[in-house]
mmCIF file of C-alpha atoms and ligand atoms in Angstrom:
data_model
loop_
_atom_site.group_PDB
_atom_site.id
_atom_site.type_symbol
_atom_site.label_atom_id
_atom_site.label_comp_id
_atom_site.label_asym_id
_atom_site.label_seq_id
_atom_site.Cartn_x
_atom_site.Cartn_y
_atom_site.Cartn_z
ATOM 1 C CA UNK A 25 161.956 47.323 79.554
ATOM 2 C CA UNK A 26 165.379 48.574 78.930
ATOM 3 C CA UNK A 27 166.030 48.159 75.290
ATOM 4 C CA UNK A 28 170.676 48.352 75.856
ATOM 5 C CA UNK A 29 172.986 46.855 77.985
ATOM 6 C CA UNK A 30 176.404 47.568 78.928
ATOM 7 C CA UNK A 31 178.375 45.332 77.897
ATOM 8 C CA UNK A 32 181.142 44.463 80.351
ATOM 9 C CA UNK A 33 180.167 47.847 81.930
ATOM 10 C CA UNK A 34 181.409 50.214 79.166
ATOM 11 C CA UNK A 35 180.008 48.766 75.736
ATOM 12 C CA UNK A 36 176.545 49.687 75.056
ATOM 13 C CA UNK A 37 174.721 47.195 72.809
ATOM 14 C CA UNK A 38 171.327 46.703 71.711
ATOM 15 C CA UNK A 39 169.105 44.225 73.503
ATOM 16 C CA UNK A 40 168.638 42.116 70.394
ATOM 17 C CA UNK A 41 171.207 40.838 68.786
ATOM 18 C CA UNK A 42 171.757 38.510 65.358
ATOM 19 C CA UNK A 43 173.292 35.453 65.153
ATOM 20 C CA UNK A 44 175.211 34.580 62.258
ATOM 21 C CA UNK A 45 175.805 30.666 62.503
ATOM 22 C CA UNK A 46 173.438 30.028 59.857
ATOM 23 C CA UNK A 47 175.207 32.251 57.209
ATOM 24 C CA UNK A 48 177.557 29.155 56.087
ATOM 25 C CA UNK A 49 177.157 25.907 53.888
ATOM 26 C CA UNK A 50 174.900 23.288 54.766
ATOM 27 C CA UNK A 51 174.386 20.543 56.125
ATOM 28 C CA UNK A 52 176.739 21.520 59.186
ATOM 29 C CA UNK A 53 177.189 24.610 58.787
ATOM 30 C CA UNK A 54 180.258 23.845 57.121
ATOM 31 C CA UNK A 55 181.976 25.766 54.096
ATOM 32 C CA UNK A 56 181.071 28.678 52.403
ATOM 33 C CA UNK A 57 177.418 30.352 52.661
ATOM 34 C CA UNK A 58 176.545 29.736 48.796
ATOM 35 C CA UNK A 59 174.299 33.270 48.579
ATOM 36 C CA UNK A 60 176.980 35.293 49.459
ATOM 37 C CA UNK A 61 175.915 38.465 48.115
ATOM 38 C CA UNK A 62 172.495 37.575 49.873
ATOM 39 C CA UNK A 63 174.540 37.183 53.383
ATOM 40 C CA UNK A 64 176.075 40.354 52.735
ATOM 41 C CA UNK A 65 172.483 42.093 52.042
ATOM 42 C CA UNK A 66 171.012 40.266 55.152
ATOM 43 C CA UNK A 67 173.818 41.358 57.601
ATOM 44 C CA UNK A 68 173.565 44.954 56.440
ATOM 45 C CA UNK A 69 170.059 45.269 56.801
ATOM 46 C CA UNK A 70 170.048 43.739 60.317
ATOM 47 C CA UNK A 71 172.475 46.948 61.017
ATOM 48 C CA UNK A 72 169.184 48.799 59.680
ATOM 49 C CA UNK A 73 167.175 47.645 61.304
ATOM 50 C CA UNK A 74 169.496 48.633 64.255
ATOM 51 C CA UNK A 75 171.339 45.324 65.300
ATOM 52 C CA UNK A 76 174.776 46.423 66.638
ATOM 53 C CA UNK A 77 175.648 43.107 68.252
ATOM 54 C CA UNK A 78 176.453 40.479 65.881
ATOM 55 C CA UNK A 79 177.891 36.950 67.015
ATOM 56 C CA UNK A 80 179.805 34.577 64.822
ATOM 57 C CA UNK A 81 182.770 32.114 65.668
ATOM 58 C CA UNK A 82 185.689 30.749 64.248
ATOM 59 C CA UNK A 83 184.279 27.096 63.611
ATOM 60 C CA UNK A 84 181.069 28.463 61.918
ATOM 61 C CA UNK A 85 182.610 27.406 58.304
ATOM 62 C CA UNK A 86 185.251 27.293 59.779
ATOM 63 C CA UNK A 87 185.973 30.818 59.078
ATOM 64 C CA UNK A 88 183.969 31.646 56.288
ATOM 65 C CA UNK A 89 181.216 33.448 58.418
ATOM 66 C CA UNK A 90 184.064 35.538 59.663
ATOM 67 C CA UNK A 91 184.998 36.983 56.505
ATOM 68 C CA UNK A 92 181.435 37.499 55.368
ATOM 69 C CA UNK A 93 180.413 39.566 57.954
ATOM 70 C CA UNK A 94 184.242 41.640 57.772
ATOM 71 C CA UNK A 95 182.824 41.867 53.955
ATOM 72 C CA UNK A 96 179.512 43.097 54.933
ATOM 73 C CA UNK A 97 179.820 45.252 57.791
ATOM 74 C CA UNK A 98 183.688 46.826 57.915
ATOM 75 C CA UNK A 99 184.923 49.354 58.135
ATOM 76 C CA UNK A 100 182.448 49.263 61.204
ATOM 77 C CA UNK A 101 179.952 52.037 61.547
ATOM 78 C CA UNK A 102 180.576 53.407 65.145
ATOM 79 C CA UNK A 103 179.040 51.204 67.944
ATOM 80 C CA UNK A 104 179.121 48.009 65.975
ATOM 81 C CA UNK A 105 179.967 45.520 68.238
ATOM 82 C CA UNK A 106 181.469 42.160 66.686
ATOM 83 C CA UNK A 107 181.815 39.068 68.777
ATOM 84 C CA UNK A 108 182.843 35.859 68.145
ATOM 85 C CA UNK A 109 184.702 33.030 69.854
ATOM 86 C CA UNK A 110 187.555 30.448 70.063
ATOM 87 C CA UNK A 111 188.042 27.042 71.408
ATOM 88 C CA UNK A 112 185.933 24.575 69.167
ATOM 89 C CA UNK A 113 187.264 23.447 65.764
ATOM 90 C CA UNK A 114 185.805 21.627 62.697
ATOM 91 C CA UNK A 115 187.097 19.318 59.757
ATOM 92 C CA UNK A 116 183.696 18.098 58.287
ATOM 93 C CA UNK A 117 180.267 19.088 58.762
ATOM 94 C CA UNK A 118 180.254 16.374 61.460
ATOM 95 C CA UNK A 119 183.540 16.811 63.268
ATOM 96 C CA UNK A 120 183.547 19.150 65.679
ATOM 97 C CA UNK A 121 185.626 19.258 68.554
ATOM 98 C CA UNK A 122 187.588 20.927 71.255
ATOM 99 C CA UNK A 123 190.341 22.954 71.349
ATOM 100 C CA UNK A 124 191.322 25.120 74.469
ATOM 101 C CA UNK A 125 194.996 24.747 73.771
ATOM 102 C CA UNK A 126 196.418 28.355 74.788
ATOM 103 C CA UNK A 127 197.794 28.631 71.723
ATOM 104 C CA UNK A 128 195.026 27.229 69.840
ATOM 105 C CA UNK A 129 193.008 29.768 71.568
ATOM 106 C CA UNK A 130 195.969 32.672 70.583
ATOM 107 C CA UNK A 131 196.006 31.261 67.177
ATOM 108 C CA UNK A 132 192.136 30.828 66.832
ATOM 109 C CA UNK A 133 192.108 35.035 67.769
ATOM 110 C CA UNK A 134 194.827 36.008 64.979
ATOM 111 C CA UNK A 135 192.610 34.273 62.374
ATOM 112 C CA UNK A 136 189.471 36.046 63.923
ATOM 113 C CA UNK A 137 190.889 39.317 64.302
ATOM 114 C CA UNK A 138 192.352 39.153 60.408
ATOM 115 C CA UNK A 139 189.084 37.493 58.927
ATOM 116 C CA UNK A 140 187.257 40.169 60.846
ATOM 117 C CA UNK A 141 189.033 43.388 59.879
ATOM 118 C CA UNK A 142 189.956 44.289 63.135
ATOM 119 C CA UNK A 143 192.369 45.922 65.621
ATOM 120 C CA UNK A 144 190.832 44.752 68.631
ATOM 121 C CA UNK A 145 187.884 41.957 69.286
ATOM 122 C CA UNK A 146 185.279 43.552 71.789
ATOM 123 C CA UNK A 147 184.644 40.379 73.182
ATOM 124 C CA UNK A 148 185.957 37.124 72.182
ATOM 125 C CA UNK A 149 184.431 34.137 74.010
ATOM 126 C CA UNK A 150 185.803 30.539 75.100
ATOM 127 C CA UNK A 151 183.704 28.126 72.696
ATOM 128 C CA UNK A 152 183.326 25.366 75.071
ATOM 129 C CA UNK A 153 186.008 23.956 77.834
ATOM 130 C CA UNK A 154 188.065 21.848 76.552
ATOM 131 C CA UNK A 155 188.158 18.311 78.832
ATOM 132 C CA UNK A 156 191.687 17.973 77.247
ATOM 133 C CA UNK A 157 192.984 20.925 79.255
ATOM 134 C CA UNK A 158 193.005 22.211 82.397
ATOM 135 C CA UNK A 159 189.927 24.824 82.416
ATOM 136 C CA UNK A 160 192.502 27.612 84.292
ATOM 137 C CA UNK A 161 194.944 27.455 81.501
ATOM 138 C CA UNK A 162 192.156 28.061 78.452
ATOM 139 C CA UNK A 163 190.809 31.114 80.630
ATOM 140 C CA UNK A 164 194.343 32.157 81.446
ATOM 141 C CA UNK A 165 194.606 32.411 77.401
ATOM 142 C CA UNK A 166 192.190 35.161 77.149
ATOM 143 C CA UNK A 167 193.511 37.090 79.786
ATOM 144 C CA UNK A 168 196.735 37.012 78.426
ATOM 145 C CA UNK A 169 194.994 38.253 75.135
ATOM 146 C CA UNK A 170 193.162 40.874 77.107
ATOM 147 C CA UNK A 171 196.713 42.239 78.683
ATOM 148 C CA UNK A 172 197.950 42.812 75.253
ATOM 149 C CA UNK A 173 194.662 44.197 73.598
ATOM 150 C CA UNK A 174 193.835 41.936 71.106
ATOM 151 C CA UNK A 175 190.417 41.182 73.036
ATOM 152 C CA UNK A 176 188.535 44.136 75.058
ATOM 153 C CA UNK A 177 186.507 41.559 77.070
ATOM 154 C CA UNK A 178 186.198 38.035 77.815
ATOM 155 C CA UNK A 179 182.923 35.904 77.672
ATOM 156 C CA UNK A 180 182.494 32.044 78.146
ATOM 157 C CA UNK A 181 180.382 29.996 76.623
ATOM 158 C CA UNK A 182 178.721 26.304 77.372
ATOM 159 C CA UNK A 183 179.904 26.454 81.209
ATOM 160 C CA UNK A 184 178.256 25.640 84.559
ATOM 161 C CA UNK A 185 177.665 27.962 87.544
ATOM 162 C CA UNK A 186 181.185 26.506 89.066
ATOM 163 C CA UNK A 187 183.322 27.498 85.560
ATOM 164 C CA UNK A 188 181.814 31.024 85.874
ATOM 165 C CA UNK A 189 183.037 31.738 89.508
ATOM 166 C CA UNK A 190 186.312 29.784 88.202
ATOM 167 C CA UNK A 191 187.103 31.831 85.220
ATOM 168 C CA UNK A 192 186.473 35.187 87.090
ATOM 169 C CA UNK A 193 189.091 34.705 89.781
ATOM 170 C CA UNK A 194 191.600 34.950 86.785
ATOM 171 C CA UNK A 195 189.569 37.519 84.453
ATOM 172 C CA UNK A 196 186.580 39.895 84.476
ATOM 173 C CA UNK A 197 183.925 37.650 82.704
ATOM 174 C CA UNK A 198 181.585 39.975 80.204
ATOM 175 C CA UNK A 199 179.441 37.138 78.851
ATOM 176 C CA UNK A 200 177.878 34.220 79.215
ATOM 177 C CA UNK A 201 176.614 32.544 76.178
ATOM 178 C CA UNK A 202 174.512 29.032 76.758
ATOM 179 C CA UNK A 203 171.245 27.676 75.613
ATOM 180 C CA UNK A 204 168.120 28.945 77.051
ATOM 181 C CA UNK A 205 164.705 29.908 75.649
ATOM 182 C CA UNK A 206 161.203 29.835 76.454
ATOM 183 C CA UNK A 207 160.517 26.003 76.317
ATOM 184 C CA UNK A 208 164.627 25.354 77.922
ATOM 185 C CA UNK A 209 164.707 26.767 81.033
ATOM 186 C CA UNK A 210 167.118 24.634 83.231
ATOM 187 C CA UNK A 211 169.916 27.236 83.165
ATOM 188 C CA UNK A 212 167.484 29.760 84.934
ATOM 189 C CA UNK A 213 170.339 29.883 88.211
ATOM 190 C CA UNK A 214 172.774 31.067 85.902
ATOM 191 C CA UNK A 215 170.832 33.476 84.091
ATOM 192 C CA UNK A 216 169.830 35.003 87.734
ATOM 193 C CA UNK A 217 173.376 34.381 88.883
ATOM 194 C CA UNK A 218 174.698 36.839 85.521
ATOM 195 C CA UNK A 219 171.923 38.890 86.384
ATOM 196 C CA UNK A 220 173.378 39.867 90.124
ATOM 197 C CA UNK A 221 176.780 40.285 88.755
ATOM 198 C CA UNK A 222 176.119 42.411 85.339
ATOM 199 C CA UNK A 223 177.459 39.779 83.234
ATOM 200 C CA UNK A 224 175.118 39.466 79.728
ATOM 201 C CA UNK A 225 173.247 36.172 79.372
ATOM 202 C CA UNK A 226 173.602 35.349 75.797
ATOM 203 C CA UNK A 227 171.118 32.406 74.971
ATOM 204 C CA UNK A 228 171.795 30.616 71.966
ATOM 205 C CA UNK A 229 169.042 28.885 70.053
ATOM 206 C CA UNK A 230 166.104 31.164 71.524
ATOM 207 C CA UNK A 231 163.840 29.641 69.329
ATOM 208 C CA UNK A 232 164.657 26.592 70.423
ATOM 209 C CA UNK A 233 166.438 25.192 67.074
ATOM 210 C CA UNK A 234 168.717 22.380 67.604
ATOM 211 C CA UNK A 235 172.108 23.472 65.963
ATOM 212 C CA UNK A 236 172.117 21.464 62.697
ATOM 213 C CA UNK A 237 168.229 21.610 62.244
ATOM 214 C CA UNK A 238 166.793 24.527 60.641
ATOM 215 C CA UNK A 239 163.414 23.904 62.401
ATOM 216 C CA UNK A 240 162.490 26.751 65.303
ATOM 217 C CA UNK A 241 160.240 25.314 67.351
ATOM 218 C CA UNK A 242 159.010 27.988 68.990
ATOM 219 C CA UNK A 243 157.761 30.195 65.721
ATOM 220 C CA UNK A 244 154.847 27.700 65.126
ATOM 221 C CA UNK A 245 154.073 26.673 68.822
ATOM 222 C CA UNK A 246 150.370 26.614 70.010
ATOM 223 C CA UNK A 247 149.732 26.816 73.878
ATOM 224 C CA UNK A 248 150.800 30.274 75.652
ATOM 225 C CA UNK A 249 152.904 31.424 73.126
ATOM 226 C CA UNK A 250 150.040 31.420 70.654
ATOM 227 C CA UNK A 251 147.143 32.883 72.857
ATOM 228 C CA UNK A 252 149.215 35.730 74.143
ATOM 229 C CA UNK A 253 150.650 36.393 70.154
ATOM 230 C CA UNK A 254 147.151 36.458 69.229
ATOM 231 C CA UNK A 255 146.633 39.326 72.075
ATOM 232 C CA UNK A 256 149.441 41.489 70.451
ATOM 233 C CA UNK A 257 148.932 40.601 66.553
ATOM 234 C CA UNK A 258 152.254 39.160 66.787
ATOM 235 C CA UNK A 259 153.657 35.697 66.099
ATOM 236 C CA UNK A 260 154.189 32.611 69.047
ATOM 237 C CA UNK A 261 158.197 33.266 67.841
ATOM 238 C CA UNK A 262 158.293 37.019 68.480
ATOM 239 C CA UNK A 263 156.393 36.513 71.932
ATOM 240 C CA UNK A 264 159.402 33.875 72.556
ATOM 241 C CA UNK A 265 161.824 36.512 72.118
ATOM 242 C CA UNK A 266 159.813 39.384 73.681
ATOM 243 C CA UNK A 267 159.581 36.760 76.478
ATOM 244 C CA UNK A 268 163.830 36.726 77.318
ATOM 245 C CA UNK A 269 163.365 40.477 76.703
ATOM 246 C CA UNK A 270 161.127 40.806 80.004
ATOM 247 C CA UNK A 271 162.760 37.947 81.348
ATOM 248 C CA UNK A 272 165.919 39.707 82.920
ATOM 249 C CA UNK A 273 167.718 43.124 81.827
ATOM 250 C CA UNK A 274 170.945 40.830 80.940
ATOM 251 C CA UNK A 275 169.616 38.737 78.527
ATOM 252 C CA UNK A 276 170.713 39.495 75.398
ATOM 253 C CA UNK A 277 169.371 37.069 72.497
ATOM 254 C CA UNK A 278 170.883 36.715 69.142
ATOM 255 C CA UNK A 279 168.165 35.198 67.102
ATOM 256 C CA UNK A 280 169.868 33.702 64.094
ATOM 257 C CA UNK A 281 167.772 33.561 60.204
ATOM 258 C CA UNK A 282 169.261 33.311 56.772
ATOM 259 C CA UNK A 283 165.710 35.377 56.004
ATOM 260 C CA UNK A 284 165.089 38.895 55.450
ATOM 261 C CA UNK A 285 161.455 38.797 56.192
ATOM 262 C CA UNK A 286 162.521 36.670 59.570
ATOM 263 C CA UNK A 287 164.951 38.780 60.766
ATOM 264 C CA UNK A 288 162.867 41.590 60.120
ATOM 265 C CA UNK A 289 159.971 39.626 62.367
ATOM 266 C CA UNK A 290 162.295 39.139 64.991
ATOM 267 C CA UNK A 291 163.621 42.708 65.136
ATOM 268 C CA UNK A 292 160.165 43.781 65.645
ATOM 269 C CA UNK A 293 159.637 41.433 69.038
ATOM 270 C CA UNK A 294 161.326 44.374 70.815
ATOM 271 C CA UNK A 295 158.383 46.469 70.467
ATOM 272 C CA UNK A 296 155.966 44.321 71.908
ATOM 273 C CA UNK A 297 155.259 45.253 75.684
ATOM 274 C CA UNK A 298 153.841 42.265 77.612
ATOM 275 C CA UNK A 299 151.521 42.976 80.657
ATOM 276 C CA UNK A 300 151.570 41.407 83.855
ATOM 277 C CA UNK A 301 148.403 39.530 82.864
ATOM 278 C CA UNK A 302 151.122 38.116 79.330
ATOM 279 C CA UNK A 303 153.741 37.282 81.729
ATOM 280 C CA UNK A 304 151.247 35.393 84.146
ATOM 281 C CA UNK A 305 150.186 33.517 81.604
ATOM 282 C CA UNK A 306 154.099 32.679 79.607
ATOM 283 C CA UNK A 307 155.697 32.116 83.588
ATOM 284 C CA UNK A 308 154.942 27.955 83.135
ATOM 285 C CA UNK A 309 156.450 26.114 80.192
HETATM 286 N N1 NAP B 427 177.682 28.940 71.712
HETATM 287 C C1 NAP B 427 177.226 27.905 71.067
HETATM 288 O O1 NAP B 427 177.630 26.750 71.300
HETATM 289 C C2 NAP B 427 176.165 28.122 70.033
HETATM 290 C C3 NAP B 427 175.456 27.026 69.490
HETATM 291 C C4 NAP B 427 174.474 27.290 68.527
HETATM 292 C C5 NAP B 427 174.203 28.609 68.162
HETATM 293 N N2 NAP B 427 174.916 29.640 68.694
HETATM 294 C C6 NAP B 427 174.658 31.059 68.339
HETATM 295 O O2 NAP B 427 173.297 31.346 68.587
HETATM 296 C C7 NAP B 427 172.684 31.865 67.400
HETATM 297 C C8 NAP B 427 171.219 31.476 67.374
HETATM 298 O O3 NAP B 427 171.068 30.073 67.450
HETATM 299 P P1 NAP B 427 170.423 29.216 66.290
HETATM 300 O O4 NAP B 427 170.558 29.932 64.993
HETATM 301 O O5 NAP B 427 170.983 27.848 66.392
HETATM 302 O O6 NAP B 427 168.929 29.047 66.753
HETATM 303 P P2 NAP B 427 167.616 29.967 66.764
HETATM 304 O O7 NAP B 427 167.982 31.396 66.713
HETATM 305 O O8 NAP B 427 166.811 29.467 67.911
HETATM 306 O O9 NAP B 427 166.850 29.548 65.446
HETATM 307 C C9 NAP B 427 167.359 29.697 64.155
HETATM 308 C C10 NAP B 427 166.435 28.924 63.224
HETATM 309 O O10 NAP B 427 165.141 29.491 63.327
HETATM 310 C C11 NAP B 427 164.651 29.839 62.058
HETATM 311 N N3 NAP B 427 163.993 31.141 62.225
HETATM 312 C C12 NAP B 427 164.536 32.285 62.705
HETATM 313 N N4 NAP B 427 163.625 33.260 62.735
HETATM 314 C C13 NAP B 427 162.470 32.724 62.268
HETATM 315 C C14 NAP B 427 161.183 33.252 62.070
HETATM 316 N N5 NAP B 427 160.897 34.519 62.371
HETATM 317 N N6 NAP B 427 160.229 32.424 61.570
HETATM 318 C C15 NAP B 427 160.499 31.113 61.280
HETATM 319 N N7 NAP B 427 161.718 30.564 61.457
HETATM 320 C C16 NAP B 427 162.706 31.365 61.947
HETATM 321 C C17 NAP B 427 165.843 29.935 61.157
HETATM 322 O O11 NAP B 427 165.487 29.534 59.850
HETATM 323 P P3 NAP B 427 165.480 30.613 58.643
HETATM 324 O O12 NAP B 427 166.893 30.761 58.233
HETATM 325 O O13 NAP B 427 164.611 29.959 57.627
HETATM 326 O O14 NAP B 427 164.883 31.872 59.186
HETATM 327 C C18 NAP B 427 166.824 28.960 61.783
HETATM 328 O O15 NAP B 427 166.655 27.669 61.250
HETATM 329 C C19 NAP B 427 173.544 31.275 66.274
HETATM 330 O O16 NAP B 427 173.407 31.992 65.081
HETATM 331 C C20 NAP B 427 174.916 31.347 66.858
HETATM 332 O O17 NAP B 427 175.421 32.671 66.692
HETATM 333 C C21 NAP B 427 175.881 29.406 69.624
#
């Protein structure tokens, strides 16, 4: 199992990544994470534990997560890859909507790039389309940030098959970020459709949380996951990860805890090989 992945062709990142969402003020994820200083300690010890791909986005506080991990992490050890993403927007812990404006999206990246301590963003991401605006003109946005470097490469995130092959006949398309996990498998023809084109699969919530739950259903589930974790010594949750690991080399999941001793189980589902026999037995939900 390759362990990296080149990101857009030229960025090499680690196969498993951290998600920050979580880092912020709850319920909603709205406001500012109240253990700072603990944030800060997590974040750095997911770089030593050898994360270099971390993924935040502007409504995740709104803000707030951005600066936290520009706290933690900057100035960026080489190879640190930073991505987050425009296009969504949130007032209350319960209003969150839409924005693919272009210059929302333009404006969205100057706050990103400044909350971030950065030049450049390595690969900023369209939140969600916006049903407000014409899909063309929110991707047209990036690319126009690409042209003048304030983005390296463009990802998309929430889209169907038909918005992929849309966006890429105006830009290169790095990413694709979307849920998918062991028990969520409907988007399997556009993981296999990344996979063919070298575009990195980015499934959010592979442990199957639901965004404003803190419940992962998938570190306490029985069935498979359980009889092949008992074969390695590991846990049904790191199998679950171990299991988009093996599933294609372009997956690319970004596990997200607020819990050093989690993040440090879920770093360790890297090392855990599964056999033909494993996969036989994980290939049916
Ligand atoms: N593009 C989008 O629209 C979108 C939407 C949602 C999320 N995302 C991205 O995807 C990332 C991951 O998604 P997610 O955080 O929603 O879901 P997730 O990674 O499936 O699960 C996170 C939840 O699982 C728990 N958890 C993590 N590791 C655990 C472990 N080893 N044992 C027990 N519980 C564990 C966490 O609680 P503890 O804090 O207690 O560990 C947290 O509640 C986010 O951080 C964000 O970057 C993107």
């Amino acid at each position: 199992m390759n362990t990296s992945f080149l990101l857009g062709g030229d960025l090499p990142i680690r196969r498993l990544g951290y998600g920050a969402m979580r880092l912020c003020a709850q319920p909603g994820n709205f406001g500012k994470y109240p253990d700072w200083a603990g944030g800060i300690a997590l974040l750095r010890r997911a770089v030593e534990l050898g994360v270099n791909f971390f993924d935040t986005a502007h409504p995740y506080g709104p803000g707030y997560n951005e600066e936290l991990i520009g706290e933690a992490l900057s100035p960026y050890a080489e190879g640190l890859v930073i991505t987050t993403k425009g296009g969504v927007d949130k007032t209350a812990p319960d209003r969150v909507f839409p924005d693919g404006k272009p210059e929302s999206l333009r404006r969205f990246c100057e706050l990103s790039l400044g909350r971030l301590r950065l030049e450049r963003i390595e690969l900023y991401q369209l939140h969600r389309p916006d049903p407000a605006v014409p899909f063309q003109e929110s991707v047209g946005a990036l690319a126009r940030l690409r042209e003048e470097g304030k983005i390296r490469h463009v990802g998309l995130s929430n889209v169907t098959l038909a918005q992929i092959v849309e966006a890429r006949r105006i830009v290169p398309i790095a990413s694709v970020q979307n849920r998918y996990n062991f028990a969520e498998r409907s988007e399997d023809p556009v993981v296999d459709f990344c996979s063919q084109q070298g575009i990195a699969y980015l499934p959010w919530g592979p442990l199957a949380a639901k965004p404003f739950e803190a419940q992962a259903p998938l570190t306490h589930s029985g069935g498979a996951l359980q009889q092949v974790a008992a074969r390695h010594g590991a846990t049904p949750g790191q199998v679950a990860l171990a299991w988009l690991l093996h599933r294609s080399p372009n997956l690319i999941p970004i596990p997200g805890t607020t819990s050093v001793v989690h993040l440090e189980e879920n770093m360790a589902a890297c090392a855990i090989a599964l056999s033909a026999e494993d996969q036989e037995s994980l290939s049916a939900v």
